[in-house]
Coordinates of C-alpha atoms in Angstrom, one line a residue:
X9 CA 22.1 -8.8 -24.5
X10 CA 24.0 -5.6 -24.0
X11 CA 21.1 -3.2 -23.8
X12 CA 20.8 -1.3 -20.5
X13 CA 18.0 -2.5 -18.2
X14 CA 14.7 -0.8 -18.0
X15 CA 14.6 1.9 -15.3
X16 CA 11.2 2.8 -13.8
X17 CA 9.6 4.7 -10.9
X18 CA 6.7 3.0 -9.1
X19 CA 3.4 4.6 -8.0
X20 CA 2.1 2.2 -5.5
X21 CA -1.6 2.7 -4.6
X22 CA -3.5 2.4 -1.4
X23 CA -5.7 -0.5 -0.3
X24 CA -4.8 -1.8 3.2
X25 CA -4.1 -5.6 3.1
X26 CA -4.7 -5.6 -0.7
X27 CA -1.4 -3.8 -1.0
X28 CA 0.6 -7.0 -0.1
X29 CA 0.2 -7.5 -3.9
X30 CA 2.8 -4.8 -4.3
X31 CA 5.4 -7.2 -3.0
X32 CA 4.6 -9.7 -5.6
X33 CA 4.7 -7.1 -8.4
X34 CA 8.1 -5.9 -7.3
X35 CA 9.4 -9.5 -7.2
X36 CA 8.4 -10.1 -10.8
X37 CA 9.9 -6.8 -11.9
X38 CA 13.2 -7.8 -10.2
X39 CA 13.1 -11.2 -12.0
X40 CA 12.9 -9.3 -15.3
X41 CA 15.9 -7.1 -14.4
X42 CA 13.8 -3.9 -14.2
X43 CA 15.6 -1.3 -12.1
X44 CA 13.3 0.5 -9.7
X45 CA 14.8 4.0 -9.3
X46 CA 12.3 5.4 -6.8
X47 CA 8.8 4.8 -5.3
X48 CA 5.9 7.1 -4.5
X49 CA 3.4 5.3 -2.2
X50 CA 0.0 5.8 -0.8
X51 CA -1.1 4.1 2.4
X52 CA 0.0 0.4 2.2
X53 CA 1.9 1.5 -0.9
X54 CA 3.9 3.8 1.3
X55 CA 4.7 1.0 3.7
X56 CA 5.9 -1.4 1.0
X57 CA 7.7 1.4 -0.9
X58 CA 9.5 2.6 2.2
X59 CA 10.7 -1.0 3.0
X60 CA 12.0 -1.4 -0.6
X61 CA 13.7 2.0 -0.7
X62 CA 15.3 1.4 2.7
X63 CA 16.6 -2.1 1.6
X64 CA 14.3 -4.1 4.0
X65 CA 11.8 -5.6 1.6
X66 CA 13.2 -9.2 2.0
X67 CA 12.9 -9.0 5.8
X68 CA 9.5 -7.4 5.6
X69 CA 8.1 -10.0 3.3
X70 CA 9.4 -12.8 5.5
X71 CA 7.6 -11.1 8.4
X72 CA 4.4 -10.8 6.4
X73 CA 4.4 -14.4 5.4
X74 CA 4.7 -15.5 9.0
X75 CA 2.0 -13.3 10.6
X76 CA -1.3 -15.1 11.5
X77 CA -4.7 -13.9 12.6
X78 CA -3.6 -13.9 16.2
X79 CA -0.6 -11.8 15.4
X80 CA -2.6 -9.4 13.3
X81 CA -5.1 -8.9 16.2
X82 CA -2.2 -8.1 18.5
X83 CA -1.2 -5.2 16.2
X84 CA -4.5 -3.5 16.6
X85 CA -4.7 -1.1 19.5
X86 CA -8.3 0.2 20.1
X87 CA -8.6 3.7 21.6
X88 CA -11.6 5.7 22.7
X89 CA -13.4 6.4 19.4
X90 CA -12.8 10.1 19.1
X91 CA -10.9 10.5 15.8
X92 CA -10.2 6.8 15.0
X93 CA -10.8 3.4 16.4
X94 CA -7.1 2.4 16.4
X95 CA -4.2 4.4 17.7
X96 CA -1.7 2.7 15.4
X97 CA 1.1 2.6 18.0
X98 CA 1.7 -1.1 17.7
X99 CA 2.0 -0.9 13.9
X100 CA 4.4 2.0 14.3
X101 CA 6.5 0.0 16.8
X102 CA 6.7 -2.9 14.2
X103 CA 7.6 -0.5 11.4
X104 CA 10.3 1.1 13.6
X105 CA 11.9 -2.4 14.0
X106 CA 12.6 -2.3 10.3
X107 CA 13.1 1.4 9.5
X108 CA 14.5 2.7 12.9
X109 CA 15.0 6.4 12.9
X110 CA 15.6 6.6 9.1
X111 CA 14.7 9.9 7.4
X112 CA 13.1 9.9 4.0
X113 CA 15.9 12.0 2.4
X114 CA 18.5 9.6 3.6
X115 CA 17.0 6.4 2.2
X116 CA 19.2 4.7 -0.5
X117 CA 16.5 5.3 -3.2
X118 CA 14.2 8.3 -3.6
X119 CA 10.9 7.8 -1.9
X120 CA 7.8 9.8 -0.9
X121 CA 4.6 9.0 1.0
X122 CA 1.2 10.5 0.1
X123 CA -1.1 11.8 2.8
X124 CA -4.1 14.1 2.9
X125 CA -4.5 17.3 4.8
X126 CA -7.6 16.8 6.9
X127 CA -9.1 20.3 6.8
X128 CA -8.6 21.1 3.1
X129 CA -8.6 17.6 1.6
X130 CA -5.5 18.5 -0.3
X131 CA -2.8 15.9 -1.1
X132 CA 0.5 16.3 0.8
X133 CA 3.7 14.7 -0.6
X134 CA 6.1 13.8 2.2
X135 CA 9.7 13.5 1.0
X136 CA 11.5 14.7 4.1
X137 CA 11.5 13.8 7.7
X138 CA 11.1 10.7 9.8
X139 CA 10.2 7.8 7.6
X140 CA 8.0 6.0 10.0
X141 CA 6.1 9.2 10.8
X142 CA 5.5 9.8 7.2
X143 CA 4.3 6.3 6.5
X144 CA 2.0 6.5 9.6
X145 CA 0.4 9.6 8.2
X146 CA -0.1 7.9 4.8
X147 CA -2.0 4.9 6.2
X148 CA -4.3 6.8 8.6
X149 CA -7.5 5.5 7.2
X150 CA -10.3 7.9 8.4
X151 CA -12.4 6.4 11.1
X152 CA -10.0 3.5 11.6
X153 CA -6.6 5.0 12.5
X154 CA -6.2 8.4 14.3
X155 CA -4.8 11.2 12.2
X156 CA -1.1 12.2 12.4
X157 CA 0.2 15.7 13.0
X158 CA 3.2 16.8 10.9
X159 CA 4.5 20.4 10.8
X160 CA 1.2 21.7 12.2
X161 CA -1.0 19.8 9.7
X162 CA -3.3 17.0 10.6
X163 CA -2.9 14.3 8.0
X164 CA -4.9 11.2 7.1
X165 CA -4.7 8.4 4.6
X166 CA -3.3 9.5 1.2
X167 CA -6.0 7.5 -0.6
X168 CA -8.6 10.1 0.3
X169 CA -7.0 12.4 -2.2
X170 CA -4.5 10.3 -4.2
X171 CA -5.3 6.6 -4.4
X172 CA -2.5 6.1 -7.0
X173 CA 0.3 8.6 -6.8
X174 CA 1.3 8.9 -10.4
X175 CA 2.0 12.7 -10.4
X176 CA 4.2 12.3 -7.3
X177 CA 6.1 9.5 -8.9
X178 CA 6.8 11.5 -12.0
X179 CA 8.1 14.4 -9.9
X180 CA 10.2 12.2 -7.7
X181 CA 12.3 10.8 -10.6
X182 CA 11.5 12.8 -13.8
X183 CA 12.0 11.4 -17.3
X184 CA 11.7 7.8 -16.2
X185 CA 8.7 5.6 -17.1
X186 CA 6.0 5.3 -14.4
X187 CA 4.5 1.9 -13.5
X188 CA 1.4 2.5 -11.4
X189 CA -0.4 -0.1 -9.3
X190 CA -4.1 0.4 -8.7
X191 CA -5.6 -2.0 -6.0
X192 CA -9.2 -0.8 -6.3
X193 CA -10.6 -2.3 -9.4
X194 CA -13.9 -3.7 -8.2
X195 CA -14.2 -5.9 -11.3
X196 CA -11.1 -7.9 -10.4
X197 CA -12.2 -10.1 -7.6
X198 CA -9.7 -11.9 -5.5
X199 CA -9.6 -15.6 -6.2
X200 CA -7.4 -16.8 -3.3
X201 CA -8.6 -18.4 -0.1
X202 CA -9.9 -15.9 2.4
X203 CA -11.2 -16.3 5.9
X204 CA -12.7 -13.6 8.1
X205 CA -9.9 -12.4 10.5
X206 CA -12.4 -13.2 13.3
X207 CA -13.0 -16.8 12.3
X208 CA -10.2 -18.0 14.5
X209 CA -9.6 -20.8 17.0
X210 CA -11.1 -20.9 20.5
X211 CA -7.8 -19.8 22.0
X212 CA -7.6 -16.8 19.7
X213 CA -11.1 -15.8 20.6
X214 CA -9.8 -15.3 24.1
X215 CA -7.3 -12.6 23.2
X216 CA -9.3 -10.1 25.3
X217 CA -10.4 -6.6 24.6
X218 CA -9.2 -6.3 21.0
X219 CA -11.2 -9.2 19.9
X220 CA -14.2 -8.3 21.9
X221 CA -14.2 -4.9 20.2
X222 CA -13.9 -6.5 16.7
X223 CA -16.6 -9.0 17.5
X224 CA -19.0 -6.2 18.1
X225 CA -18.3 -4.9 14.6
X226 CA -19.1 -8.2 12.9
X227 CA -22.0 -8.7 10.6
X228 CA -25.1 -9.8 12.6
X229 CA -27.3 -12.9 12.1
X230 CA -29.4 -10.9 9.6
X231 CA -26.3 -10.6 7.3
X232 CA -26.3 -6.9 7.9
X233 CA -22.8 -5.6 7.0
X234 CA -20.5 -5.0 10.0
X235 CA -18.5 -1.8 10.7
X236 CA -15.3 -3.0 9.1
X237 CA -17.0 -4.5 6.1
X238 CA -18.9 -1.2 5.6
X239 CA -15.8 0.9 5.9
X240 CA -13.6 -1.4 3.8
X241 CA -16.1 -1.6 0.9
X242 CA -17.0 2.1 1.0
X243 CA -13.4 3.2 0.9
X244 CA -12.7 0.8 -2.0
X245 CA -15.5 2.1 -4.1
X246 CA -14.6 5.7 -3.3
X247 CA -10.9 5.2 -4.2
X248 CA -11.8 3.2 -7.3
X249 CA -13.8 6.1 -8.7
X250 CA -11.2 8.7 -7.8
X251 CA -8.4 6.6 -9.2
X252 CA -10.2 6.2 -12.5
X253 CA -10.4 10.0 -12.9
X254 CA -6.7 10.5 -11.9
X255 CA -5.4 7.7 -14.1
X256 CA -7.4 9.1 -17.1
X257 CA -6.1 12.6 -16.5
X258 CA -2.5 11.5 -16.1
X259 CA -2.0 8.0 -17.5
X260 CA 1.1 6.0 -16.3
X261 CA 3.3 4.3 -18.8
X262 CA 2.1 1.0 -17.5
X263 CA -0.9 0.3 -15.2
X264 CA -1.1 -2.9 -13.2
X265 CA -4.3 -4.0 -11.5
X266 CA -4.0 -7.1 -9.4
X267 CA -7.2 -9.1 -8.7
X268 CA -7.6 -8.3 -5.0
X269 CA -11.1 -6.9 -4.6
X270 CA -12.7 -8.6 -1.6
X271 CA -9.6 -8.7 0.5
X272 CA -10.5 -7.2 3.9
X273 CA -8.7 -4.2 5.5
X274 CA -6.9 -6.4 8.0
X275 CA -6.4 -9.6 6.0
X276 CA -2.6 -9.4 6.3
X277 CA -2.6 -13.0 7.7
X278 CA -3.4 -14.1 4.1
X279 CA -0.1 -12.7 2.8
X280 CA 0.9 -15.7 0.7
X281 CA -2.3 -15.6 -1.5
X282 CA -2.3 -11.8 -1.8
X283 CA 1.3 -11.6 -2.8
X284 CA 0.6 -14.3 -5.3
X285 CA -2.1 -12.1 -6.8
X286 CA 0.5 -9.4 -7.5
X287 CA 2.8 -12.0 -9.0
X288 CA 0.0 -13.3 -11.3
X289 CA -0.9 -9.8 -12.4
X290 CA 2.6 -8.8 -13.4
X291 CA 3.3 -12.2 -15.1
X292 CA 0.2 -11.6 -17.2
X293 CA 1.6 -8.2 -18.2
X294 CA 4.9 -9.8 -19.2
X295 CA 3.1 -12.5 -21.2
X296 CA 1.0 -10.0 -22.9
X297 CA 4.1 -8.1 -24.0
X298 CA 3.3 -4.9 -22.0
X299 CA 6.7 -4.9 -20.3
X300 CA 8.5 -5.3 -23.7
X301 CA 6.4 -2.5 -25.1
X302 CA 7.5 -0.3 -22.1
X303 CA 11.1 -1.2 -22.7
X304 CA 10.8 -0.3 -26.4
X305 CA 9.1 3.0 -25.6
X306 CA 11.8 3.9 -23.0
X307 CA 14.6 3.2 -25.5
X308 CA 12.9 5.3 -28.2
X309 CA 12.6 8.2 -25.9
X310 CA 16.0 7.7 -24.4
X311 CA 14.7 8.4 -20.9
X312 CA 17.3 9.0 -18.2
X313 CA 16.7 9.5 -14.5
X314 CA 17.3 12.6 -12.3
X315 CA 17.3 12.7 -8.5
X316 CA 15.4 15.6 -7.1
X317 CA 14.5 15.7 -3.4
X318 CA 12.0 17.8 -1.4
X319 CA 8.6 18.1 0.2
X320 CA 5.7 19.5 -1.6
X321 CA 2.0 19.4 -2.1
X322 CA 0.8 17.5 -5.2

């Protein structure tokens, strides 16, 4: 077949550990020779998007598939609960091992991270500056991770304002079809094996202050929801409703919704099953002819990419 491959820009939504499904989605698109020309990412979508655009997705996926509950707990660094329970320094250290001192404008592919200005609630599109810092701002879930200051603005998780960054993706690489990924469909329940991150071995229960903090946040004997459960489910429902409005207002060319509802905020140690949910979702889209339809649409419209750069508010 001599036709040019389909070129797309991805809008990767937020959803903490649910976002490992993004990896599986990208893998299937690669298998079908779809050329990803750029990525706009919110929260975990920013992490996965930055890794792909920097050329480190293979290494990052290998790391994710090896991490266990004990390793996940070690990434959590509790601080005095002023503006967030976790400082995020250990996560930043791990991201820096992959991205180093890379700047967003120097990545091999166009990329932007979505954050939210804390005072105004307005979305902020980060397309310039230190890559790790931008990603850190994008995943600063309110109440969980402390906010990040960039250029005099205090920024929190992009999902607060833009759960699925469709508009930012269109602006990043104009005239290219947008494939958006929404992780917050509460009707699509995760079917993989999940265990509570705190249901670990006796040795892991002796990790010290991190685990003791998390244990105090567990559900009690009366089955009352614990802190992390309350935050995780509340954020998911909020982002689901906001995403519905934004997707309806500005529909992507293809919307993918992996079945990941029920995956906890910090269930990164279940990477294999969550990545598989992304693979299954994209395979269904291929089998249903949605990818072929997008290819046909792109050819009819003769869409071609451009390469703008910059930092702006959405």
